[in-house]
CSV table of C-alpha atoms and ligand atoms in Angstrom, one decimal:
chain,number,residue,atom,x,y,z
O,1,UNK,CA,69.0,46.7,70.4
O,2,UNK,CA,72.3,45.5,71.8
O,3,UNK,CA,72.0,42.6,74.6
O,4,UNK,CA,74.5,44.6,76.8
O,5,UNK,CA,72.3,48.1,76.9
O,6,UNK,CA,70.9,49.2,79.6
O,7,UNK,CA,68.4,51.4,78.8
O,8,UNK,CA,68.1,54.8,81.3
O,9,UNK,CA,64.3,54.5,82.7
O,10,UNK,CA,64.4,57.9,84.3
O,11,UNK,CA,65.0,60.0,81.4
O,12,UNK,CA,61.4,61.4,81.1
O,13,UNK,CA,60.7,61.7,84.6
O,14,UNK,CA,63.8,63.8,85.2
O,15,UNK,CA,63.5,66.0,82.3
O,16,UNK,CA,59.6,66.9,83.6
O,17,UNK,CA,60.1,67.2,87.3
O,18,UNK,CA,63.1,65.2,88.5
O,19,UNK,CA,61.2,63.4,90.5
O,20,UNK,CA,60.3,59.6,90.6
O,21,UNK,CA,57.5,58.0,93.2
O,22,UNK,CA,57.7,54.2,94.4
O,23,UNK,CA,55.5,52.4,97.0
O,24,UNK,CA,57.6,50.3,98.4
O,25,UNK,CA,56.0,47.6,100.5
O,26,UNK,CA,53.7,50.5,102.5
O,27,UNK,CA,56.6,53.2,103.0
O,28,UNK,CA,56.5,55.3,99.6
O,29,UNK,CA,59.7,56.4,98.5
O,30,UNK,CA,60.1,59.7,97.0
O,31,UNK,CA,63.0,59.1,94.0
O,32,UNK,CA,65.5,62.2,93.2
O,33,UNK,CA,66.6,62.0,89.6
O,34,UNK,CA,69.1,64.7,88.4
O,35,UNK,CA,72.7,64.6,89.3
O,36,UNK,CA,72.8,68.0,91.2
O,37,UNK,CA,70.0,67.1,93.3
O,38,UNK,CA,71.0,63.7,94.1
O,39,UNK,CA,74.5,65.1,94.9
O,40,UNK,CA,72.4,68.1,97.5
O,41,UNK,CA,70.9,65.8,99.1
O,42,UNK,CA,73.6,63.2,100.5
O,43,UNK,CA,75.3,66.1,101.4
O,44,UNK,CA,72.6,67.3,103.6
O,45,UNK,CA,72.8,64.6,106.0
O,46,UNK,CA,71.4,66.4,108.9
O,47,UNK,CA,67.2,66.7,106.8
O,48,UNK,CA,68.3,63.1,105.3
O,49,UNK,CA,69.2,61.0,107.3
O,50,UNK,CA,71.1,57.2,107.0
O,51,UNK,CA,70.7,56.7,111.0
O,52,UNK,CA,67.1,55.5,110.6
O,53,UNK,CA,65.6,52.3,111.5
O,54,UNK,CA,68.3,49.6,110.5
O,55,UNK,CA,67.0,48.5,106.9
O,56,UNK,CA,64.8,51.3,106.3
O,57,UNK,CA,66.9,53.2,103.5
O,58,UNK,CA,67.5,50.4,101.5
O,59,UNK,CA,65.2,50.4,98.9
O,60,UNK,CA,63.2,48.0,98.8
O,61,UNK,CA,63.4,48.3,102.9
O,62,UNK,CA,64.7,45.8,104.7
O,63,UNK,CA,63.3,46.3,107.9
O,64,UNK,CA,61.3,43.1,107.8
O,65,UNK,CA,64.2,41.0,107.6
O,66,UNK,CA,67.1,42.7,109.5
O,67,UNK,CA,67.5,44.2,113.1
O,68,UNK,CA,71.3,44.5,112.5
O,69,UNK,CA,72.3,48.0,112.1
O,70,UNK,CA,75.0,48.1,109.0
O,71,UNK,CA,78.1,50.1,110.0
O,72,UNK,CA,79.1,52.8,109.2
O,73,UNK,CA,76.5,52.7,106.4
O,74,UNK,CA,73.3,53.2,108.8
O,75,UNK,CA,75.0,55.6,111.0
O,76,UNK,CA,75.2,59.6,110.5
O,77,UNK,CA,77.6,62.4,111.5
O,78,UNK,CA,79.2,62.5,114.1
O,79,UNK,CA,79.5,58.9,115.1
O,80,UNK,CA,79.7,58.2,111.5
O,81,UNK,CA,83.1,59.6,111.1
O,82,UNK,CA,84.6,57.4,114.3
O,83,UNK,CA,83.7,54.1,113.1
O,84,UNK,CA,84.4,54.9,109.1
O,85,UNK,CA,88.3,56.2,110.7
O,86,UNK,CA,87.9,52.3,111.9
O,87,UNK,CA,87.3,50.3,108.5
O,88,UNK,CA,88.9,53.3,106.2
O,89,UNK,CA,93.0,51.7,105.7
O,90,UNK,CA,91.5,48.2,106.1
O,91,UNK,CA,89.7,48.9,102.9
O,92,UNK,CA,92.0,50.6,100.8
O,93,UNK,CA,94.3,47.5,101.3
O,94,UNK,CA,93.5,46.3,97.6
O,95,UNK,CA,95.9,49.2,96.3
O,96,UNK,CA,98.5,47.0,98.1
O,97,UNK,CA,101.4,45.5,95.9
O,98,UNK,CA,100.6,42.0,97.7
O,99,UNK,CA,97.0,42.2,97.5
O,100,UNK,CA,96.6,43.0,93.9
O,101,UNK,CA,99.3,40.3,92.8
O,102,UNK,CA,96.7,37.9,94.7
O,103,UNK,CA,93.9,39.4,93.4
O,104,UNK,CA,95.4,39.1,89.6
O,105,UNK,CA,96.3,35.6,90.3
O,106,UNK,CA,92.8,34.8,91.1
O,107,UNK,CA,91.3,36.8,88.2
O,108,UNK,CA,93.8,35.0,85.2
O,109,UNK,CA,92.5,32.0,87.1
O,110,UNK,CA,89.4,31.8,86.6
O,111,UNK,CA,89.7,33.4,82.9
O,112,UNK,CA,92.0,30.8,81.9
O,113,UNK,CA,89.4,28.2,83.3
O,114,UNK,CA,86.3,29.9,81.3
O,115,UNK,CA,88.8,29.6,78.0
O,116,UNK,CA,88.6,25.7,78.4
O,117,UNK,CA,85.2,25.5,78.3
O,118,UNK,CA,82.4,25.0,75.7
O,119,UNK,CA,80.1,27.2,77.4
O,120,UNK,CA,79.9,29.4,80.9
O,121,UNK,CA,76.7,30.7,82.7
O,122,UNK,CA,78.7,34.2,83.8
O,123,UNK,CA,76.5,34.5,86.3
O,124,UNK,CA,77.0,31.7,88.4
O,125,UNK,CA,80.1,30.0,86.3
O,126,UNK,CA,81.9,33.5,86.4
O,127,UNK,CA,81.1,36.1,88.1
O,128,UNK,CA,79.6,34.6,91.5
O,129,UNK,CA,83.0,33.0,91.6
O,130,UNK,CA,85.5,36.0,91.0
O,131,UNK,CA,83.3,37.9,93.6
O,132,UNK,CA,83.5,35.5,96.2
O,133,UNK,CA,87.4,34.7,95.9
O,134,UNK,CA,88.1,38.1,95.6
O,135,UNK,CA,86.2,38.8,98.8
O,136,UNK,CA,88.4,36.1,100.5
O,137,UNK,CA,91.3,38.8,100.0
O,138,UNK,CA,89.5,42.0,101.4
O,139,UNK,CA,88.4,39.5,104.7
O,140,UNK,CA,91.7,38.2,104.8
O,141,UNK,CA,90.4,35.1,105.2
O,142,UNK,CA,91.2,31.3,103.9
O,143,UNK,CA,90.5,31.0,99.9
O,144,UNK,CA,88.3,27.5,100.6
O,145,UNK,CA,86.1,30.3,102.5
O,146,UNK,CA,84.6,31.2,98.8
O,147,UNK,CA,83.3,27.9,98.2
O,148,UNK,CA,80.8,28.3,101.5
O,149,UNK,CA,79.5,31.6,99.6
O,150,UNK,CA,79.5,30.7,96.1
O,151,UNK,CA,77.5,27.3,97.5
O,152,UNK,CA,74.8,29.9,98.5
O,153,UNK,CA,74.0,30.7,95.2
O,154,UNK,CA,73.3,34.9,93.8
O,155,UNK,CA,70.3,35.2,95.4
O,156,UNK,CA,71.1,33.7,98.7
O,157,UNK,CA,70.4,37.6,100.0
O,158,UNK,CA,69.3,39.4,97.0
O,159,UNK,CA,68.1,42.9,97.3
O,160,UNK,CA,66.4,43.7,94.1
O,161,UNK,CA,62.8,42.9,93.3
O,162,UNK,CA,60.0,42.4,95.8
O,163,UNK,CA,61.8,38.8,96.5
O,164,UNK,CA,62.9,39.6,100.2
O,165,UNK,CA,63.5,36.2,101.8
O,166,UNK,CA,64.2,36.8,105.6
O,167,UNK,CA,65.0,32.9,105.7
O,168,UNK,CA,68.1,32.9,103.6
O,169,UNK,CA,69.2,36.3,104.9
O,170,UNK,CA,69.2,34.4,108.4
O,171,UNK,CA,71.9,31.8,106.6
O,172,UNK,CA,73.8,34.9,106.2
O,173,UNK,CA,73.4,36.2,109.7
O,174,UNK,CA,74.1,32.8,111.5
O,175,UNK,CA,77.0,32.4,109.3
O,176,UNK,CA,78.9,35.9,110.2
O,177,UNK,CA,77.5,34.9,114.4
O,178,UNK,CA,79.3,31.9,114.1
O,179,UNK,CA,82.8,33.7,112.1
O,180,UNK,CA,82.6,36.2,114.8
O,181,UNK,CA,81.9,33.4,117.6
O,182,UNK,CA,85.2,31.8,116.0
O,183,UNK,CA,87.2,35.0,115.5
O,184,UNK,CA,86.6,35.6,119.6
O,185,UNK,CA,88.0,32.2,120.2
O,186,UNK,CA,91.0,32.1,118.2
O,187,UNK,CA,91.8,35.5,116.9
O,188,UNK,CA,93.6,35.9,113.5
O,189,UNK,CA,94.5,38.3,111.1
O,190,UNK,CA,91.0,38.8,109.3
O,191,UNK,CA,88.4,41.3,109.5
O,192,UNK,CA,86.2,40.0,112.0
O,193,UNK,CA,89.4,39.5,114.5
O,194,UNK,CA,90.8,43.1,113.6
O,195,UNK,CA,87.1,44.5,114.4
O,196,UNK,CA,86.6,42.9,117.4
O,197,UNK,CA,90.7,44.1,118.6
O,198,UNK,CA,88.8,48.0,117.7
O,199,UNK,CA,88.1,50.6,119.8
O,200,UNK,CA,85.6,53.4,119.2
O,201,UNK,CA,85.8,56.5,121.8
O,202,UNK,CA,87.6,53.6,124.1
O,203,UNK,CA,85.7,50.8,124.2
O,204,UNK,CA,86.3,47.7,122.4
O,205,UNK,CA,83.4,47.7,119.4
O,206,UNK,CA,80.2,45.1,120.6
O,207,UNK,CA,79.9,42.0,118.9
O,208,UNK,CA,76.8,43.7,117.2
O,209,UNK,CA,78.7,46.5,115.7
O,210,UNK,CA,81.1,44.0,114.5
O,211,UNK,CA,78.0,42.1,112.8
O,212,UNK,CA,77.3,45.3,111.1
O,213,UNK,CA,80.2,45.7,109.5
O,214,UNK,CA,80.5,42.5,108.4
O,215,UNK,CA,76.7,42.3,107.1
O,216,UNK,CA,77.4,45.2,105.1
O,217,UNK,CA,80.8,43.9,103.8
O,218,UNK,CA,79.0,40.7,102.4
O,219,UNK,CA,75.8,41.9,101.2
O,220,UNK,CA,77.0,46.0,100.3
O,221,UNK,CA,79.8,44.4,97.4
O,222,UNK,CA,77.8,41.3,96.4
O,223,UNK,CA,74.9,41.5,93.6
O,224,UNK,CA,76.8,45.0,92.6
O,225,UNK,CA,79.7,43.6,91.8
O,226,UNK,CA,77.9,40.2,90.2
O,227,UNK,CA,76.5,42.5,88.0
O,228,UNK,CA,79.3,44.8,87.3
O,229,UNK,CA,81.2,41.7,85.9
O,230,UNK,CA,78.3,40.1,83.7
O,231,UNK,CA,77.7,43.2,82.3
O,232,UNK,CA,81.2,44.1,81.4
O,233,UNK,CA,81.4,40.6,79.8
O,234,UNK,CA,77.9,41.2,77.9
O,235,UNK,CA,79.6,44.8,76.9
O,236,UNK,CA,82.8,43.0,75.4
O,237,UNK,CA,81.2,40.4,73.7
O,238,UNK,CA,79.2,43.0,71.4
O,239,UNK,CA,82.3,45.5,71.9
O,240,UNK,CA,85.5,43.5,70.5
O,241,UNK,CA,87.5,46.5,69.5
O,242,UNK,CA,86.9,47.9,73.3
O,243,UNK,CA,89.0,45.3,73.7
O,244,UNK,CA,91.6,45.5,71.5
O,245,UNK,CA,91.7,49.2,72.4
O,246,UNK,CA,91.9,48.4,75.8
O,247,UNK,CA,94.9,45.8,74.9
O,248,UNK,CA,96.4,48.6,72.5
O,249,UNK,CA,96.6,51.3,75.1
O,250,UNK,CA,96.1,49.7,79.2
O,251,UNK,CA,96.7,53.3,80.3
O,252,UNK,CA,92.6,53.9,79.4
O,253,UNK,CA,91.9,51.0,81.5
O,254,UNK,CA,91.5,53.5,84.7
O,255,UNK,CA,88.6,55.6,82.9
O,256,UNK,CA,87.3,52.4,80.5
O,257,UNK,CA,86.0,51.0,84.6
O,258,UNK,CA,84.9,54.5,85.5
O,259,UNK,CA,82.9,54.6,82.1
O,260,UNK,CA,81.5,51.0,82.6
O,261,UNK,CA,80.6,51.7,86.4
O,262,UNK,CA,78.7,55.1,85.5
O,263,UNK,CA,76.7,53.6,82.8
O,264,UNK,CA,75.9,50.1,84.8
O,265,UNK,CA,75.0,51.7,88.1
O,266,UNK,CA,74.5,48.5,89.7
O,267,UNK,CA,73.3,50.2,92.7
O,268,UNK,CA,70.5,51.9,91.4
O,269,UNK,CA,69.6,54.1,94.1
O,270,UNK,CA,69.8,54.5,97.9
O,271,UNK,CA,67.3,55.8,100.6
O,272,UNK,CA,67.4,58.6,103.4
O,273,UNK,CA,65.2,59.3,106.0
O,274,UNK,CA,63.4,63.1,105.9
O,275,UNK,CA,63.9,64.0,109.7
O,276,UNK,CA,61.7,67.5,108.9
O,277,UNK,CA,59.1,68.7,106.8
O,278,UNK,CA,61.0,70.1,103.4
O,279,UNK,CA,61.1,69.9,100.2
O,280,UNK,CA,63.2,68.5,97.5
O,281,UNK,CA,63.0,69.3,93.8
O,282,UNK,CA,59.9,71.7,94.8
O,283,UNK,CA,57.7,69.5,96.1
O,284,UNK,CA,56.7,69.2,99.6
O,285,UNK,CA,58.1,66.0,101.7
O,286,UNK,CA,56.8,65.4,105.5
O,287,UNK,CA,59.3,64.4,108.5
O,288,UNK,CA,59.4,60.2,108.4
O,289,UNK,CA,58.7,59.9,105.0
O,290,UNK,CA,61.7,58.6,102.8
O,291,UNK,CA,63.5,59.9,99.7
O,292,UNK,CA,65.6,57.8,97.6
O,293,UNK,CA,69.0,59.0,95.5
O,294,UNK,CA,68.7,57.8,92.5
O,295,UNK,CA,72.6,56.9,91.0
O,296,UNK,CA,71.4,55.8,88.3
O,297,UNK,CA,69.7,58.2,86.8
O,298,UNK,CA,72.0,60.6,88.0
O,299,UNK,CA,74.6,59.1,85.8
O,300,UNK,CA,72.7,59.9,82.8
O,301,UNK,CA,71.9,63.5,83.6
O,302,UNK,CA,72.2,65.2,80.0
O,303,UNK,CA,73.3,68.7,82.1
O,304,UNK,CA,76.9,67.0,83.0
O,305,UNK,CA,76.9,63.7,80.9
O,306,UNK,CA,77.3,64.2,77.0
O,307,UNK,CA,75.7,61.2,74.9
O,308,UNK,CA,75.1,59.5,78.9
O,309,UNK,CA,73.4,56.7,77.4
O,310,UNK,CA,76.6,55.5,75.3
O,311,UNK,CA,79.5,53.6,76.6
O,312,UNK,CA,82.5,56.1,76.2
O,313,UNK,CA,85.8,54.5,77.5
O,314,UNK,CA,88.0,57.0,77.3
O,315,UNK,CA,85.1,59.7,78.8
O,316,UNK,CA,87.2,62.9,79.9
O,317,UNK,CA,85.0,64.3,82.1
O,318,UNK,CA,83.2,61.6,84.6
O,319,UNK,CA,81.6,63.0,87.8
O,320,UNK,CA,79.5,60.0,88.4
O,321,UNK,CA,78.0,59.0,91.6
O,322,UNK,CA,77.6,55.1,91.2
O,323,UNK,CA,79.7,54.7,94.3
O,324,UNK,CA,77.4,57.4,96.1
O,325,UNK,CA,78.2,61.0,96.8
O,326,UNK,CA,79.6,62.6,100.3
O,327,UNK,CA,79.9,61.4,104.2
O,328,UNK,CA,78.8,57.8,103.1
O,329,UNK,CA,80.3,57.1,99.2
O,330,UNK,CA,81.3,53.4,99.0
O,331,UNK,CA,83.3,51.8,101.6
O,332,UNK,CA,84.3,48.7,98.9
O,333,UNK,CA,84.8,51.0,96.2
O,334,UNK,CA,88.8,50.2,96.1
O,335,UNK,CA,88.3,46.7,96.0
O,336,UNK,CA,85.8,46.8,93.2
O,337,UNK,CA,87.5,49.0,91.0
O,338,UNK,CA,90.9,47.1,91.6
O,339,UNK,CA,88.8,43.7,90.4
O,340,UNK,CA,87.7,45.5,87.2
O,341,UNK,CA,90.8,47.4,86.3
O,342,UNK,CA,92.3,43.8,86.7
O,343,UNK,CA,89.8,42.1,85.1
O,344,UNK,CA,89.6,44.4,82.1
O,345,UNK,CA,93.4,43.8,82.0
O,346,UNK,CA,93.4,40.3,81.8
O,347,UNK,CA,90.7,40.4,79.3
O,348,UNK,CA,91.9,42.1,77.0
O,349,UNK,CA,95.8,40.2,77.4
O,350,UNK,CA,93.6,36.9,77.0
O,351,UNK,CA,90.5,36.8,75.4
O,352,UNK,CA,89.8,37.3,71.5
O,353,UNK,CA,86.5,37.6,71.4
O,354,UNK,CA,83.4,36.0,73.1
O,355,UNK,CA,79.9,34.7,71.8
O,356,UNK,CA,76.8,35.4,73.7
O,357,UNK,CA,74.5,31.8,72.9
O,358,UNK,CA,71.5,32.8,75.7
O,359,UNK,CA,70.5,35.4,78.1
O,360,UNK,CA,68.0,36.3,80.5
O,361,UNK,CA,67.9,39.5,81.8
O,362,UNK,CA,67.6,41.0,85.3
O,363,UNK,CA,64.9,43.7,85.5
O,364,UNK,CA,64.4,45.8,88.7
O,365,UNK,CA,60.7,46.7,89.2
O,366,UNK,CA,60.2,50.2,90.7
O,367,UNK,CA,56.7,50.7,90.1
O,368,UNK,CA,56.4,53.6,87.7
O,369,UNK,CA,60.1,52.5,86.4
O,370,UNK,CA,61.4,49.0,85.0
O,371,UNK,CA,64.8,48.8,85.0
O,372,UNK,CA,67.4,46.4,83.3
O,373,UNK,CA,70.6,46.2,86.2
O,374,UNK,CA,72.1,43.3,84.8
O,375,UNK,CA,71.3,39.8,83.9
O,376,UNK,CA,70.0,36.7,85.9
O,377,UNK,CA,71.7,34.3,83.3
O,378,UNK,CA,74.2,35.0,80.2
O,379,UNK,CA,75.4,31.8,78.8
O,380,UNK,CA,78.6,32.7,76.8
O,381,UNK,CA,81.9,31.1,75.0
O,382,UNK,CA,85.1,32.5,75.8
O,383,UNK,CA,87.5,32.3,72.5
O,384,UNK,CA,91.4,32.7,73.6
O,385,UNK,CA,93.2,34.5,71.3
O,386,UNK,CA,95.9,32.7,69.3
Z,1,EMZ,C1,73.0,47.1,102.1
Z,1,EMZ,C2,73.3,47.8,100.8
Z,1,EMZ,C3,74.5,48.6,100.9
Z,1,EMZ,C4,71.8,46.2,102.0
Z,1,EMZ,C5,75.7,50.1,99.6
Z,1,EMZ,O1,74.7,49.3,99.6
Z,1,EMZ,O2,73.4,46.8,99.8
Z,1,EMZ,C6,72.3,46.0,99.6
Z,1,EMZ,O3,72.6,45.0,98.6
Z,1,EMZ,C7,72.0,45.2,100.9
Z,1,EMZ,O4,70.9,44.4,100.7
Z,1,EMZ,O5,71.6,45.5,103.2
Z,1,EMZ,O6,74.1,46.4,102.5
């Protein structure tokens, strides 16, 4: 088996009754597999719902450790659409001639760094690093700001895995209080000044709604993008001629990230809230339990996905739903596919090939499922080309 597969779990379980189960932590979770049901239900926001208890549809929940409502994440239609009409240009400013020259500068950066060295841990050496420069650029704030993140390690407020740590995800809390505290005090130009400068229905946004965002902005585009990256690297390593395709025609490069992000997933799935007794898939669900959209096994759905569990590059027909489906599809979903179509570029401009020397992988546990999202280390040597 290749070290960069990532094996699709859910296969049996959606061929039988495309269904999953999880108990997560007390509040079972009720896992849609298949693409068109996934797709049904985020669009039925009103029977499942994201406006639940803050933390409640992330899966595992993180009700224990957060009070904060994430917006516009944890919020449904209506309101939803006023505070998305909010964040909405602010994140699409990655497609901005300015933005991605500084995002490309940063990217051959750090590539041209990895080529110097003997070895590179991706994880923490790599990708921790591109993620938290880059998010310097969708904050709009200082560049030294990264090295306050990256000091917190990848697991300063991991999600996956039973390891909720309420302690650290207060270091990210007390961190964005303090930004905010700042931002109040001498407004800028970044995120947390344009937020608090917002109205919603004519009232300047509380300081709690502007902790929302942020919260989500930080944790939302963190481990999914930290694993986007590793993986892709993993994928090239065994996949050389992807990137001498890639070099050979750049005009793939668009579909090569769509292609990677379907078959990664790094979000694997995302909860709603049943607010009345239904059913999904034919089974029965009560009021107040949860149900969980499963986008990664939605993204190998043999109905719409031919060969799913192969990397395709140049895959014609790509409906995937690894940035969600409907009302409440990825907010950061500009900025992450701008740092992998640049990244893929600058890959396949710079790098020859690359050696993987150790590994350790990153295996979610949902119960009746085990699945590989990523890795926690990949120890690698980058070879320039000559
Ligand atoms: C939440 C979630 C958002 C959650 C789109 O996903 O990402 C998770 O990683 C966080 O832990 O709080 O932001």
């Amino acid at each position: 088996m290749k070290k960069s597969e990532l094996k699709d779990p859910f296969e049996d379980a959606r061929k039988a009754t495309g269904l999953g189960e999880m108990n997560d932590q007390n509040d079972p979770v009720k896992m849609v597999l298949g693409l068109k049901d996934v797709r049904k239900c985020a669009h039925n926001w009103k029977t499942f719902q994201s406006g639940a208890t803050p933390g409640r549809i992330v899966v595992p929940s993180e009700v224990n450790i957060r009070t904060t409502r994430q917006i516009p994440f944890e919020v449904d239609p209506p309101e939803h659409k006023a505070y998305r009409a909010l964040v909405d240009t602010w994140f699409k400013r990655p497609l901005e001639e300015e933005y991605t020259k500084k995002l490309t500068a940063q990217i051959d950066a750090i590539v041209e760094d990895v080529l110097t060295k003997d070895t590179v841990e991706v994880v923490e050496q790599f990708s921790l690093r591109l993620q938290s420069r880059a998010l310097t650029l969708l904050l709009n704030t200082p560049y030294e700001e990264a090295n306050t993140w990256i000091g917190w390690g990848t697991h300063v407020f991991r999600s996956e895995g039973e390891a909720l740590d309420g302690d650290k995800a207060n270091l990210l809390y007390d961190y964005i209080d303090e930004q905010i505290t700042e931002a109040i005090k001498n407004p800028g130009a970044d995120l947390y000044s344009v937020l608090l400068q917002s109205e919603k229905d004519g009232k300047k946004l509380t300081r709690e709604e502007v902790k929302g965002v942020m919260i989500l902005t930080f944790a939302g585009g963190r481990d999914t993008v930290i694993n986007t990256v590793t993986n892709a690297i993993a994928y090239f390593a065994e996949h050389p001629e992807s990137l001498k395709q890639l070099k050979a025609q750049p005009e793939t490069i668009t579909k090569a990230v769509e292609e990677l992000i379907r078959y990664f997933s790094p979000l694997t799935q995302m909860g709603r809230v049943v607010t009345e007794d239904t059913q999904v898939c034919e089974h029965a669900v009560k009021a107040d339990t949860r149900i969980s959209l499963c986008w990664a096994s939605a993204n190998r759905d043999e109905k719409t996905f031919e060969n799913p569990n192969e990397i395709v590059l140049d895959r014609k027909v790509n409906p995937h739903v690894a940035f969600g489906f409907g009302t409440h599809n990825c907010l950061g979903a500009t900025h992450a596919r701008q740092i992998m179509r640049i990244l893929l570029a600058t890959l396949s401009e710079k790098v020859d090939t690359i050696s993987i020397l150790d590994y350790k992988e990153n295996i979610e546990d949902l119960d009746q499922f085990k699945r590989k999202v990523g890795f926690d280390s990949l120890t690698v040597k980058f070879n320039a080309k000559h």
